[in-house]
Coordinates of C-alpha atoms in Angstrom, one line a residue:
X1 CA 17.9 -38.8 11.8
X2 CA 17.9 -40.7 8.5
X3 CA 21.1 -42.3 7.2
X4 CA 21.3 -39.8 4.4
X5 CA 21.0 -36.8 6.8
X6 CA 23.7 -38.4 9.1
X7 CA 26.0 -38.8 6.1
X8 CA 25.5 -35.2 5.0
X9 CA 26.2 -34.0 8.5
X10 CA 29.5 -35.9 8.6
X11 CA 30.6 -34.6 5.2
X12 CA 29.5 -31.0 5.4
X13 CA 31.8 -28.3 6.9
X14 CA 29.6 -26.2 9.2
X15 CA 32.2 -23.4 9.0
X16 CA 31.9 -23.1 5.3
X17 CA 28.1 -23.4 5.3
X18 CA 27.7 -20.6 7.9
X19 CA 30.3 -18.4 6.1
X20 CA 27.9 -18.4 3.2
X21 CA 25.6 -16.3 5.4
X22 CA 27.8 -14.3 7.8
X23 CA 31.5 -13.3 8.1
X24 CA 33.6 -15.4 10.5
X25 CA 37.1 -14.9 11.8
X26 CA 39.3 -17.5 13.4
X27 CA 39.5 -17.2 17.2
X28 CA 41.7 -20.2 18.3
X29 CA 42.7 -23.5 16.8
X30 CA 39.2 -24.7 15.9
X31 CA 36.9 -21.9 16.9
X32 CA 35.4 -19.1 14.7
X33 CA 33.4 -16.0 15.8
X34 CA 31.1 -13.5 14.1
X35 CA 28.1 -11.3 14.6
X36 CA 25.0 -13.4 15.4
X37 CA 22.5 -13.4 12.5
X38 CA 19.6 -14.1 14.9
X39 CA 19.8 -10.9 17.0
X40 CA 21.3 -7.5 16.7
X41 CA 24.7 -7.0 18.3
X42 CA 27.8 -4.9 17.8
X43 CA 30.4 -7.2 19.4
X44 CA 30.6 -10.8 18.0
X45 CA 29.3 -13.4 20.4
X46 CA 28.4 -16.1 17.8
X47 CA 30.8 -19.0 18.0
X48 CA 31.3 -21.9 15.6
X49 CA 33.2 -25.0 16.7
X50 CA 34.8 -26.7 13.6
X51 CA 35.7 -30.0 15.2
X52 CA 32.5 -30.6 17.2
X53 CA 30.4 -29.1 14.3
X54 CA 28.1 -26.9 16.3
X55 CA 27.4 -23.2 16.9
X56 CA 26.5 -21.3 20.0
X57 CA 25.6 -17.6 20.6
X58 CA 26.5 -16.2 24.0
X59 CA 24.1 -13.3 23.4
X60 CA 20.8 -15.0 22.5
X61 CA 21.7 -18.6 23.4
X62 CA 20.9 -19.9 19.9
X63 CA 22.7 -23.2 19.3
X64 CA 22.6 -26.3 17.2
X65 CA 24.2 -28.2 14.3
X66 CA 24.5 -27.3 10.6
X67 CA 20.9 -28.4 9.9
X68 CA 19.3 -26.3 12.7
X69 CA 21.3 -23.3 11.6
X70 CA 20.1 -23.6 8.0
X71 CA 16.6 -24.4 9.1
X72 CA 16.5 -21.3 11.3
X73 CA 18.1 -18.8 9.0
X74 CA 16.3 -20.0 5.9
X75 CA 13.0 -20.6 7.8
X76 CA 12.7 -24.1 6.2
X77 CA 11.8 -27.5 7.6
X78 CA 14.4 -30.1 8.6
X79 CA 14.1 -32.1 5.3
X80 CA 14.6 -29.0 3.3
X81 CA 17.6 -28.0 5.4
X82 CA 19.1 -31.4 4.8
X83 CA 18.7 -31.0 1.0
X84 CA 20.1 -27.4 1.1
X85 CA 23.2 -28.5 3.1
X86 CA 23.7 -31.4 0.8
X87 CA 23.6 -29.1 -2.3
X88 CA 26.1 -26.7 -0.6
X89 CA 28.4 -29.6 0.1
X90 CA 28.1 -31.0 -3.4
X91 CA 26.6 -34.3 -2.1
X92 CA 24.2 -35.9 -4.6
X93 CA 20.7 -36.2 -3.4
X94 CA 19.1 -39.7 -3.3
X95 CA 16.8 -40.5 -6.1
X96 CA 13.3 -39.5 -5.5
X97 CA 10.4 -41.9 -5.8
X98 CA 7.6 -40.4 -7.8
X99 CA 3.9 -41.3 -7.6
X100 CA 3.4 -41.4 -11.3
X101 CA 5.2 -41.2 -14.7
X102 CA 3.9 -37.7 -15.2
X103 CA 5.3 -36.5 -11.9
X104 CA 8.7 -38.1 -12.8
X105 CA 8.6 -36.4 -16.2
X106 CA 7.9 -33.0 -14.7
X107 CA 10.8 -33.4 -12.3
X108 CA 13.1 -34.3 -15.1
X109 CA 12.0 -31.3 -17.1
X110 CA 12.5 -28.9 -14.2
X111 CA 16.0 -30.3 -13.7
X112 CA 16.9 -30.0 -17.3
X113 CA 15.6 -26.4 -17.5
X114 CA 17.7 -25.5 -14.5
X115 CA 20.7 -27.0 -16.2
X116 CA 20.0 -25.0 -19.4
X117 CA 19.7 -21.8 -17.5
X118 CA 22.9 -22.3 -15.6
X119 CA 24.7 -23.1 -18.9
X120 CA 23.1 -20.0 -20.6
X121 CA 24.2 -17.7 -17.7
X122 CA 27.8 -18.9 -17.9
X123 CA 27.7 -18.5 -21.7
X124 CA 26.3 -14.9 -21.4
X125 CA 29.2 -14.1 -19.0
X126 CA 31.7 -15.4 -21.5
X127 CA 30.2 -13.2 -24.2
X128 CA 30.5 -10.1 -22.0
X129 CA 34.2 -10.7 -21.6
X130 CA 34.7 -11.3 -25.3
X131 CA 35.2 -8.8 -28.2
X132 CA 31.5 -8.4 -28.9
X133 CA 30.8 -7.4 -25.3
X134 CA 33.0 -4.2 -25.4
X135 CA 30.0 -1.9 -25.8
X136 CA 28.1 -3.6 -23.1
X137 CA 31.2 -3.4 -20.7
X138 CA 31.3 0.3 -21.5
X139 CA 27.7 0.8 -20.7
X140 CA 28.0 -1.1 -17.3
X141 CA 31.1 0.9 -16.4
X142 CA 29.1 4.1 -17.0
X143 CA 26.5 2.8 -14.6
X144 CA 29.2 2.5 -11.9
X145 CA 29.6 -1.3 -12.0
X146 CA 33.1 -2.7 -11.4
X147 CA 34.3 -6.1 -12.6
X148 CA 33.7 -7.5 -9.1
X149 CA 30.2 -6.3 -9.1
X150 CA 29.6 -7.7 -12.6
X151 CA 30.9 -11.1 -11.4
X152 CA 28.9 -10.9 -8.2
X153 CA 25.6 -10.6 -10.1
X154 CA 26.7 -12.8 -13.1
X155 CA 25.8 -10.0 -15.6
X156 CA 26.4 -11.1 -19.2
X157 CA 25.9 -10.1 -22.8
X158 CA 23.7 -11.6 -25.5
X159 CA 25.4 -11.1 -28.9
X160 CA 23.6 -9.9 -32.0
X161 CA 22.8 -13.4 -33.3
X162 CA 19.7 -15.4 -33.9
X163 CA 21.3 -18.8 -33.3
X164 CA 24.5 -18.5 -31.2
X165 CA 22.9 -19.6 -27.9
X166 CA 20.7 -22.2 -29.6
X167 CA 23.9 -23.8 -31.1
X168 CA 25.5 -23.7 -27.7
X169 CA 22.6 -25.5 -26.0
X170 CA 21.3 -27.8 -28.8
X171 CA 23.4 -30.7 -27.6
X172 CA 21.9 -30.6 -24.1
X173 CA 18.2 -30.9 -24.9
X174 CA 15.7 -31.5 -27.7
X175 CA 13.9 -28.7 -29.5
X176 CA 10.7 -28.9 -27.4
X177 CA 12.6 -28.6 -24.1
X178 CA 14.6 -25.7 -25.5
X179 CA 11.4 -24.0 -26.5
X180 CA 9.9 -24.6 -23.0
X181 CA 13.0 -23.0 -21.4
X182 CA 11.9 -19.5 -22.5
X183 CA 15.4 -18.8 -23.8
X184 CA 14.2 -19.0 -27.4
X185 CA 11.3 -17.8 -29.6
X186 CA 9.5 -19.6 -32.3
X187 CA 6.6 -18.7 -34.6
X188 CA 3.5 -20.9 -34.3
X189 CA 2.9 -22.5 -37.7
X190 CA -0.4 -24.3 -37.1
X191 CA -1.9 -27.3 -35.4
X192 CA -0.7 -30.9 -35.8
X193 CA -2.8 -34.0 -36.3
X194 CA -2.7 -34.6 -32.5
X195 CA -4.3 -31.2 -31.9
X196 CA -1.1 -29.7 -30.5
X197 CA 0.3 -26.4 -31.7
X198 CA 3.3 -26.6 -34.1
X199 CA 6.2 -24.2 -34.2
X200 CA 8.8 -23.1 -36.7
X201 CA 12.6 -23.0 -36.1
X202 CA 13.9 -21.7 -32.8
X203 CA 15.8 -18.5 -32.6
X204 CA 17.5 -16.7 -29.7
X205 CA 15.1 -14.6 -27.6
X206 CA 17.8 -12.2 -26.2
X207 CA 20.0 -10.5 -28.8
X208 CA 22.4 -7.5 -28.5
X209 CA 21.4 -6.9 -24.9
X210 CA 22.9 -6.8 -21.4
X211 CA 21.6 -9.8 -19.5
X212 CA 20.8 -10.0 -15.8
X213 CA 20.1 -13.4 -14.4
X214 CA 17.1 -13.9 -12.0
X215 CA 17.7 -16.5 -9.3
X216 CA 15.3 -18.3 -7.0
X217 CA 15.7 -18.1 -3.2
X218 CA 18.3 -20.9 -3.3
X219 CA 20.5 -19.0 -5.8
X220 CA 19.6 -21.1 -8.9
X221 CA 19.2 -19.2 -12.2
X222 CA 15.7 -19.6 -13.4
X223 CA 15.1 -16.6 -15.8
X224 CA 16.7 -13.5 -17.3
X225 CA 16.0 -9.8 -17.8
X226 CA 17.8 -8.3 -20.8
X227 CA 18.3 -4.5 -21.4
X228 CA 18.8 -3.1 -24.8
X229 CA 22.0 -1.1 -25.2
X230 CA 21.8 2.7 -25.3
X231 CA 21.7 4.0 -28.8
X232 CA 20.2 0.7 -30.2
X233 CA 17.0 1.1 -32.1
X234 CA 13.9 0.4 -30.0
X235 CA 10.4 -0.4 -31.4
X236 CA 9.6 -3.0 -34.0
X237 CA 13.2 -3.8 -34.8
X238 CA 15.0 -3.3 -31.5
X239 CA 12.2 -4.4 -29.3
X240 CA 11.4 -3.0 -25.8
X241 CA 13.9 -1.4 -23.5
X242 CA 13.7 -4.5 -21.2
X243 CA 12.9 -8.0 -22.4
X244 CA 12.1 -10.6 -19.8
X245 CA 11.9 -14.4 -19.8
X246 CA 8.3 -15.7 -20.2
X247 CA 6.8 -17.8 -17.5
X248 CA 8.1 -21.4 -17.6
X249 CA 7.8 -24.6 -15.5
X250 CA 10.6 -23.2 -13.2
X251 CA 9.8 -19.4 -13.3
X252 CA 6.7 -17.5 -12.3
X253 CA 7.3 -13.8 -12.2
X254 CA 5.0 -13.1 -9.2
X255 CA 6.7 -15.8 -7.1
X256 CA 10.3 -14.4 -7.2
X257 CA 12.0 -11.5 -5.5
X258 CA 15.1 -10.3 -7.2
X259 CA 18.2 -10.6 -5.1
X260 CA 16.5 -12.3 -2.1
X261 CA 19.1 -15.1 -2.4
X262 CA 21.9 -12.7 -1.6
X263 CA 19.9 -10.3 0.7
X264 CA 18.1 -12.6 3.1
X265 CA 21.0 -12.8 5.7
X266 CA 21.4 -9.0 5.6
X267 CA 17.7 -8.5 5.9
X268 CA 17.6 -10.5 9.2
X269 CA 20.7 -8.6 10.4
X270 CA 19.3 -5.2 9.6
X271 CA 15.8 -6.1 10.8
X272 CA 14.1 -4.8 7.6
X273 CA 14.0 -5.2 3.8
X274 CA 14.6 -2.3 1.5
X275 CA 12.3 -2.7 -1.5
X276 CA 13.1 -1.1 -4.8
X277 CA 11.5 -1.4 -8.3
X278 CA 14.1 -2.4 -10.8
X279 CA 17.1 -4.8 -11.0
X280 CA 19.6 -2.0 -11.7
X281 CA 18.4 0.0 -8.7
X282 CA 18.8 -3.2 -6.5
X283 CA 22.3 -4.0 -7.9
X284 CA 23.6 -0.4 -7.5
X285 CA 22.4 -0.2 -3.9
X286 CA 23.6 -3.7 -3.0
X287 CA 27.1 -3.1 -4.3
X288 CA 27.6 0.0 -2.3
X289 CA 27.1 -1.9 0.9
X290 CA 23.3 -1.8 1.6
X291 CA 22.8 -5.5 1.2
X292 CA 19.3 -5.9 2.6
X293 CA 17.8 -4.7 -0.7
X294 CA 15.4 -6.6 -3.0
X295 CA 13.4 -5.7 -6.1
X296 CA 10.0 -6.5 -7.5
X297 CA 11.3 -6.2 -11.1
X298 CA 9.0 -3.3 -11.9
X299 CA 5.7 -4.8 -10.7
X300 CA 3.5 -4.5 -7.7
X301 CA 3.8 -7.2 -5.0
X302 CA 2.0 -10.4 -5.2
X303 CA 0.6 -12.5 -2.3
X304 CA 3.2 -15.2 -2.9
X305 CA 6.1 -12.6 -2.8
X306 CA 4.7 -11.2 0.5
X307 CA 4.6 -14.7 2.0
X308 CA 8.1 -15.3 0.8
X309 CA 9.4 -12.0 2.3
X310 CA 7.6 -12.6 5.6
X311 CA 9.8 -15.6 6.3
X312 CA 12.6 -13.2 6.8
X313 CA 11.2 -9.9 8.1
X314 CA 8.0 -8.0 8.9
X315 CA 9.5 -4.6 8.3
X316 CA 9.8 -3.0 4.9
X317 CA 11.1 0.3 3.6
X318 CA 9.7 1.0 0.1
X319 CA 11.6 3.1 -2.4
X320 CA 9.8 3.0 -5.7
X321 CA 10.2 5.5 -8.5
X322 CA 8.1 8.7 -7.9
X323 CA 6.4 8.7 -11.3
X324 CA 2.8 7.7 -11.7
X325 CA 3.5 4.1 -12.5
X326 CA 5.9 3.8 -9.5
X327 CA 3.4 5.5 -7.1
X328 CA 0.6 3.2 -8.2
X329 CA 2.9 0.1 -7.8
X330 CA 3.9 1.4 -4.4
X331 CA 0.2 1.7 -3.3
X332 CA -0.6 -1.8 -4.5
X333 CA 2.5 -3.2 -2.8
X334 CA 1.6 -1.3 0.4
X335 CA -1.9 -2.8 0.3
X336 CA -0.7 -6.4 0.3
X337 CA 2.0 -5.8 2.8
X338 CA -0.4 -4.1 5.1
X339 CA -2.9 -7.0 5.1
X340 CA -0.1 -9.3 6.3
X341 CA 0.8 -7.0 9.2
X342 CA 4.0 -5.5 7.8
X343 CA 5.4 -2.3 9.3
X344 CA 5.9 0.0 6.3
X345 CA 7.9 3.1 5.7
X346 CA 8.4 4.9 2.3
X347 CA 11.3 6.9 0.8
X348 CA 10.7 9.7 -1.7
X349 CA 14.0 10.8 -3.2
X350 CA 14.7 14.4 -4.0
X351 CA 14.1 15.7 -7.6
X352 CA 12.3 12.4 -8.5
X353 CA 15.5 10.4 -8.8
X354 CA 15.5 6.6 -8.8
X355 CA 17.8 4.8 -6.3
X356 CA 20.5 3.9 -8.8
X357 CA 21.0 7.5 -10.1
X358 CA 20.6 9.0 -6.6
X359 CA 23.3 6.9 -5.1
X360 CA 25.7 7.4 -8.0
X361 CA 25.3 11.1 -8.1
X362 CA 25.0 11.9 -4.3
X363 CA 26.8 9.0 -2.7
X364 CA 25.8 6.2 -0.4
X365 CA 25.8 8.3 2.8
X366 CA 23.1 10.6 1.3
X367 CA 21.1 7.6 0.3
X368 CA 21.4 6.1 3.7
X369 CA 20.2 9.3 5.3
X370 CA 17.2 9.3 2.9
X371 CA 16.4 5.7 4.0
X372 CA 16.7 6.6 7.7
X373 CA 14.3 9.5 7.1
X374 CA 11.7 7.3 5.4
X375 CA 8.1 8.4 6.2
X376 CA 5.5 6.4 8.0
X377 CA 2.9 4.7 5.8
X378 CA 0.2 7.0 7.1
X379 CA 2.1 10.2 6.3
X380 CA 2.9 9.0 2.8
X381 CA -0.6 8.0 1.9
X382 CA -2.2 11.1 3.4
X383 CA 0.1 13.3 1.3
X384 CA -0.9 11.2 -1.8
X385 CA -4.6 11.8 -0.9
X386 CA -4.0 15.6 -0.5
X387 CA -2.2 15.8 -3.8
X388 CA -4.9 13.8 -5.6
X389 CA -7.8 15.8 -4.1
X390 CA -6.5 19.3 -3.4
X391 CA -8.6 22.0 -1.8
X392 CA -10.4 22.3 1.5
X393 CA -14.0 21.7 0.4
X394 CA -16.1 19.0 2.1
X395 CA -16.4 17.2 -1.3
X396 CA -12.6 16.9 -1.7
X397 CA -12.1 15.8 1.9
X398 CA -14.7 13.1 1.5
X399 CA -12.9 11.9 -1.6
X400 CA -9.6 11.9 0.1
X401 CA -11.0 9.9 3.0
X402 CA -12.5 7.4 0.6
X403 CA -9.1 7.1 -1.1
X404 CA -7.5 6.3 2.3
X405 CA -10.1 4.0 3.8
X406 CA -9.2 0.9 1.8
X407 CA -5.6 1.2 3.1
X408 CA -6.9 1.7 6.7
X409 CA -9.3 -1.3 6.3
X410 CA -6.4 -3.6 5.5
X411 CA -4.6 -3.0 8.8
X412 CA -5.2 -6.1 10.9
X413 CA -4.7 -4.3 14.2
X414 CA -7.6 -2.3 15.6
X415 CA -5.4 0.2 17.4
X416 CA -3.4 0.9 14.3
X417 CA -6.6 1.6 12.3
X418 CA -7.9 4.0 14.9
X419 CA -4.6 5.9 15.0
X420 CA -4.4 6.1 11.2
X421 CA -8.0 7.5 11.2
X422 CA -7.0 10.1 13.8
X423 CA -4.0 11.1 11.7
X424 CA -6.2 11.4 8.6
X425 CA -8.7 13.7 10.4
X426 CA -6.0 15.9 11.7
X427 CA -4.0 16.3 8.5
X428 CA -7.0 16.7 6.2
X429 CA -8.3 19.4 8.5
X430 CA -11.6 17.6 9.3
X431 CA -12.9 19.9 12.1
X432 CA -16.4 18.3 12.2
X433 CA -16.6 16.0 15.2
X434 CA -19.5 14.1 13.5
X435 CA -17.4 13.4 10.4
X436 CA -14.4 12.5 12.6
X437 CA -16.5 9.9 14.3
X438 CA -17.8 8.6 11.0
X439 CA -14.2 8.2 9.8
X440 CA -13.2 6.5 13.0
X441 CA -16.2 4.1 12.8
X442 CA -15.4 3.3 9.2
X443 CA -11.8 2.5 10.2
X444 CA -12.8 0.3 13.1
X445 CA -15.4 -1.6 11.1
X446 CA -13.0 -1.9 8.2
X447 CA -15.3 -0.3 5.6
X448 CA -13.9 0.8 2.2
X449 CA -16.0 3.9 1.9
X450 CA -17.9 6.5 3.8
X451 CA -21.3 6.4 2.2
X452 CA -23.6 9.4 2.6
X453 CA -27.0 8.6 4.1
X454 CA -30.0 9.0 1.7
X455 CA -30.5 12.6 1.0
X456 CA -33.8 14.5 1.7
X457 CA -34.4 18.0 0.3
X458 CA -33.8 20.7 2.9
X459 CA -35.6 24.0 2.8
X460 CA -33.0 26.8 2.1
X461 CA -33.3 28.4 5.5
X462 CA -33.0 24.9 7.1
X463 CA -29.8 24.2 5.4
X464 CA -28.4 27.7 6.1
X465 CA -29.4 27.5 9.8
X466 CA -27.8 24.1 10.3
X467 CA -24.6 25.0 8.6
X468 CA -24.4 28.4 10.4
X469 CA -25.1 26.8 13.8
X470 CA -22.6 23.9 13.3
X471 CA -19.8 25.9 11.7
X472 CA -19.6 28.9 14.1
X473 CA -20.9 31.2 11.4
X474 CA -19.4 34.7 11.6
X475 CA -20.7 36.4 8.4
X476 CA -22.7 39.7 8.3
X477 CA -24.1 38.7 11.7
X478 CA -21.8 37.6 14.4
X479 CA -22.3 34.2 15.8
X480 CA -23.6 35.3 19.2
X481 CA -26.0 37.9 17.7
X482 CA -27.5 35.3 15.4
X483 CA -28.0 32.8 18.2
X484 CA -29.6 35.5 20.4
X485 CA -32.1 36.2 17.6
X486 CA -32.8 32.5 17.2
X487 CA -33.3 32.0 21.0
X488 CA -35.7 35.0 21.1
X489 CA -37.6 33.6 18.1
X490 CA -37.9 30.2 19.7
X491 CA -39.4 31.7 22.8
X492 CA -41.9 33.9 20.8
X493 CA -43.1 30.9 18.9
X494 CA -43.7 28.9 22.0
X495 CA -45.6 31.7 23.7
X496 CA -47.5 33.0 20.6
X497 CA -48.5 29.6 19.3
X498 CA -48.9 28.0 22.7
X499 CA -47.3 24.8 21.3
X500 CA -43.9 23.3 22.2
X501 CA -43.9 21.2 19.0
X502 CA -44.1 24.0 16.5
X503 CA -40.6 22.9 15.2
X504 CA -42.0 19.7 13.7
X505 CA -44.1 21.9 11.3
X506 CA -41.9 24.9 10.7
X507 CA -38.7 22.8 10.3
X508 CA -40.2 19.6 9.0
X509 CA -36.8 18.0 8.0
X510 CA -35.0 18.5 11.3
X511 CA -35.2 15.8 14.0
X512 CA -37.3 16.7 17.0
X513 CA -35.4 18.7 19.6
X514 CA -32.3 19.5 17.4
X515 CA -33.3 23.1 16.8
X516 CA -33.5 23.9 20.5
X517 CA -30.2 22.1 21.2
X518 CA -28.3 23.8 18.4
X519 CA -29.7 27.2 19.3
X520 CA -28.4 26.6 22.9
X521 CA -25.0 25.5 21.7
X522 CA -22.0 27.6 22.8
X523 CA -19.6 28.9 20.1
X524 CA -16.9 26.3 19.6
X525 CA -18.8 23.5 21.5
X526 CA -18.3 20.0 20.1
X527 CA -21.1 19.3 17.6
X528 CA -21.1 15.6 18.6
X529 CA -22.0 16.4 22.2
X530 CA -24.7 18.8 20.9
X531 CA -26.4 16.1 18.8
X532 CA -27.6 13.8 21.7
X533 CA -29.3 11.1 19.7
X534 CA -28.2 8.8 16.9
X535 CA -31.0 10.2 14.7
X536 CA -29.7 13.7 15.2
X537 CA -26.1 12.6 14.4
X538 CA -27.2 10.9 11.2
X539 CA -29.1 14.0 10.2
X540 CA -26.0 16.3 10.8
X541 CA -23.8 13.8 8.9
X542 CA -26.2 13.9 5.9
X543 CA -26.1 17.7 5.9
X544 CA -22.3 17.7 5.9
X545 CA -22.3 15.3 2.9
X546 CA -24.9 17.4 1.1
X547 CA -22.9 20.5 1.6
X548 CA -20.0 18.9 -0.3
X549 CA -22.1 19.1 -3.5
X550 CA -24.5 22.0 -2.8
X551 CA -23.4 25.6 -2.4
X552 CA -24.2 27.2 1.0
X553 CA -27.2 29.5 0.9
X554 CA -26.0 33.0 1.8
X555 CA -28.6 35.3 3.5
X556 CA -28.2 38.7 5.0
X557 CA -28.9 39.9 8.5
X558 CA -32.3 38.7 9.9
X559 CA -33.6 37.1 6.6
X560 CA -33.4 33.6 8.1
X561 CA -35.5 34.7 11.1
X562 CA -38.1 36.2 8.8
X563 CA -38.3 33.0 6.8
X564 CA -38.8 31.0 10.0
X565 CA -41.5 33.4 11.3
X566 CA -43.5 33.3 8.1
X567 CA -43.5 29.5 8.2
X568 CA -44.6 29.5 11.8
X569 CA -47.4 32.0 11.3
X570 CA -48.7 30.2 8.3
X571 CA -48.8 27.0 10.3
X572 CA -50.6 28.7 13.2
X573 CA -53.3 30.1 10.8
X574 CA -54.0 26.7 9.4
X575 CA -54.2 25.2 12.9
X576 CA -56.6 27.9 14.2
X577 CA -58.9 27.6 11.2
X578 CA -59.1 23.9 11.7
X579 CA -60.0 24.5 15.4
X580 CA -63.1 26.5 14.7
X581 CA -66.3 25.0 16.0
X582 CA -69.9 26.1 16.5
X583 CA -69.2 28.1 19.6
X584 CA -70.0 31.7 18.5
X585 CA -67.8 33.4 21.2
X586 CA -64.9 31.1 20.5
X587 CA -65.3 31.5 16.7
X588 CA -65.2 35.4 17.0
X589 CA -62.0 35.2 19.2
X590 CA -60.3 32.7 16.9
X591 CA -61.2 34.9 13.8
X592 CA -59.7 37.9 15.5
X593 CA -56.5 36.1 16.3
X594 CA -56.2 34.9 12.7
X595 CA -56.7 38.4 11.4
X596 CA -53.9 39.6 13.6
X597 CA -51.6 36.8 12.5
X598 CA -52.4 37.4 8.8
X599 CA -51.6 41.1 9.4
X600 CA -48.3 40.3 11.0
X601 CA -47.5 37.9 8.1
X602 CA -48.2 40.6 5.5
X603 CA -46.0 43.1 7.4
X604 CA -43.1 40.6 7.3
X605 CA -43.7 39.8 3.6
X606 CA -43.8 43.6 2.8
X607 CA -40.4 44.0 4.4
X608 CA -38.8 41.4 2.1

């Protein structure tokens, strides 16, 4: 251990550091106990020894010093834990050595920006308590916030002034550093001799607004969100409802999770994070005792935020607003969380309420019941697909499946993808075994879409016959009656034409052997087992896709049989004519057979 780390360990109070994460109560002269943050328990077995400066859990046997505790609970390296403990204990960090002047300048700038934001946050808090903050205090009270809640989240007020904050901070930094802080705005006036943009005077970015600080994971203020007061003019004069800090050297919107600094211990204790959209939703839920809550600040998750959250949990309950924007943000967040192996559930509150309003109107117990009743990711997404693509047609089902497949593809575990695909098939009512298998294969192979094979034109009676045979047709002719007719026809063709391969000519678009197999199929028999070859399965799959965009051909009674017979007889006539040779007796016999076939063909055509 380095000399600095040893010095920090000697000066830091392990009890005070651990109390920043969990509640401890005294249990003896120098011993403290509490619920272990590293495993779930109802009776406290986590002990902290003040004199010996170590902790031990009798439940999970976790133990160590102040650095190992911070390292484990924050999921950081040992050097990072030393720095964090030093900051908590108010011990100055040793001066860093930088590799270049530019690196040193960047570090100084970040340090100064953190100082400016801390000073600004304290100043906003003062303004809220002053006379100008009366309307803001009234608004916050109407949102159910107490003085303690306001202090906990350091909520403040930006007065209606263009230069009040600028005057407060002007003695701490030069104009360029103030501009880079994002706390001020300035109009660009042109380009200077050095090619750099030039700006006019600075003025306060946040004016006549309630201000919510945004902190990094360590609890340092790095940005603000400011809400216009109700009744104030929005638009060109009043500005947007919410005004956020721009990105700065210390703040990148997609790299911060609102309230993670306060929620991370509760997230570990609860075993999951509750993810909401806005800061006010998060604050309202947190202050009513549900402290494992974080917010994305109205945006979908980013990869950096997912990685940040995964340090603390792999279980997430998502409760975004049910409007279109909220649903889209939820889907994008689900996509990223799924790719990283998170277990996800979703809450949809009654009457489309957001978490803040729901918990204020119906109470914390009702909200907790809603969270406990959160739906599985698969159930939520399937319902979204059914809503977006209503109806039971094949076309709508294919669209719904293609909506869901990207979500299924992102699941890293094969078993989870297969189960999701099975749920989709069941809940979308996909009764075709071939399409079920196609969906399953798409899920297992992590495809984004189910593409239809190239389409070939089917003769009308071919399409009707396949659809009737595969879908247990029970129209004007009952299924069994139709199949008896088809079996009889198959037999007549084989005998009359003395050829087992007549199907290749009469039904040119069907794979060899499929006609006979489907005719022999029992009602209700699995289609997949009927189609015995991959070629036959691909053919049936194509027909199902085509039927999603082509209306089924409706024919009455034996019309399909007549069509088939006419095609077979025409084919037989052409074959026999081609078979003629110079043998007089054979020629007479063939001619007589052709006349009989032509007569039979005219009889069938006359009955049409």
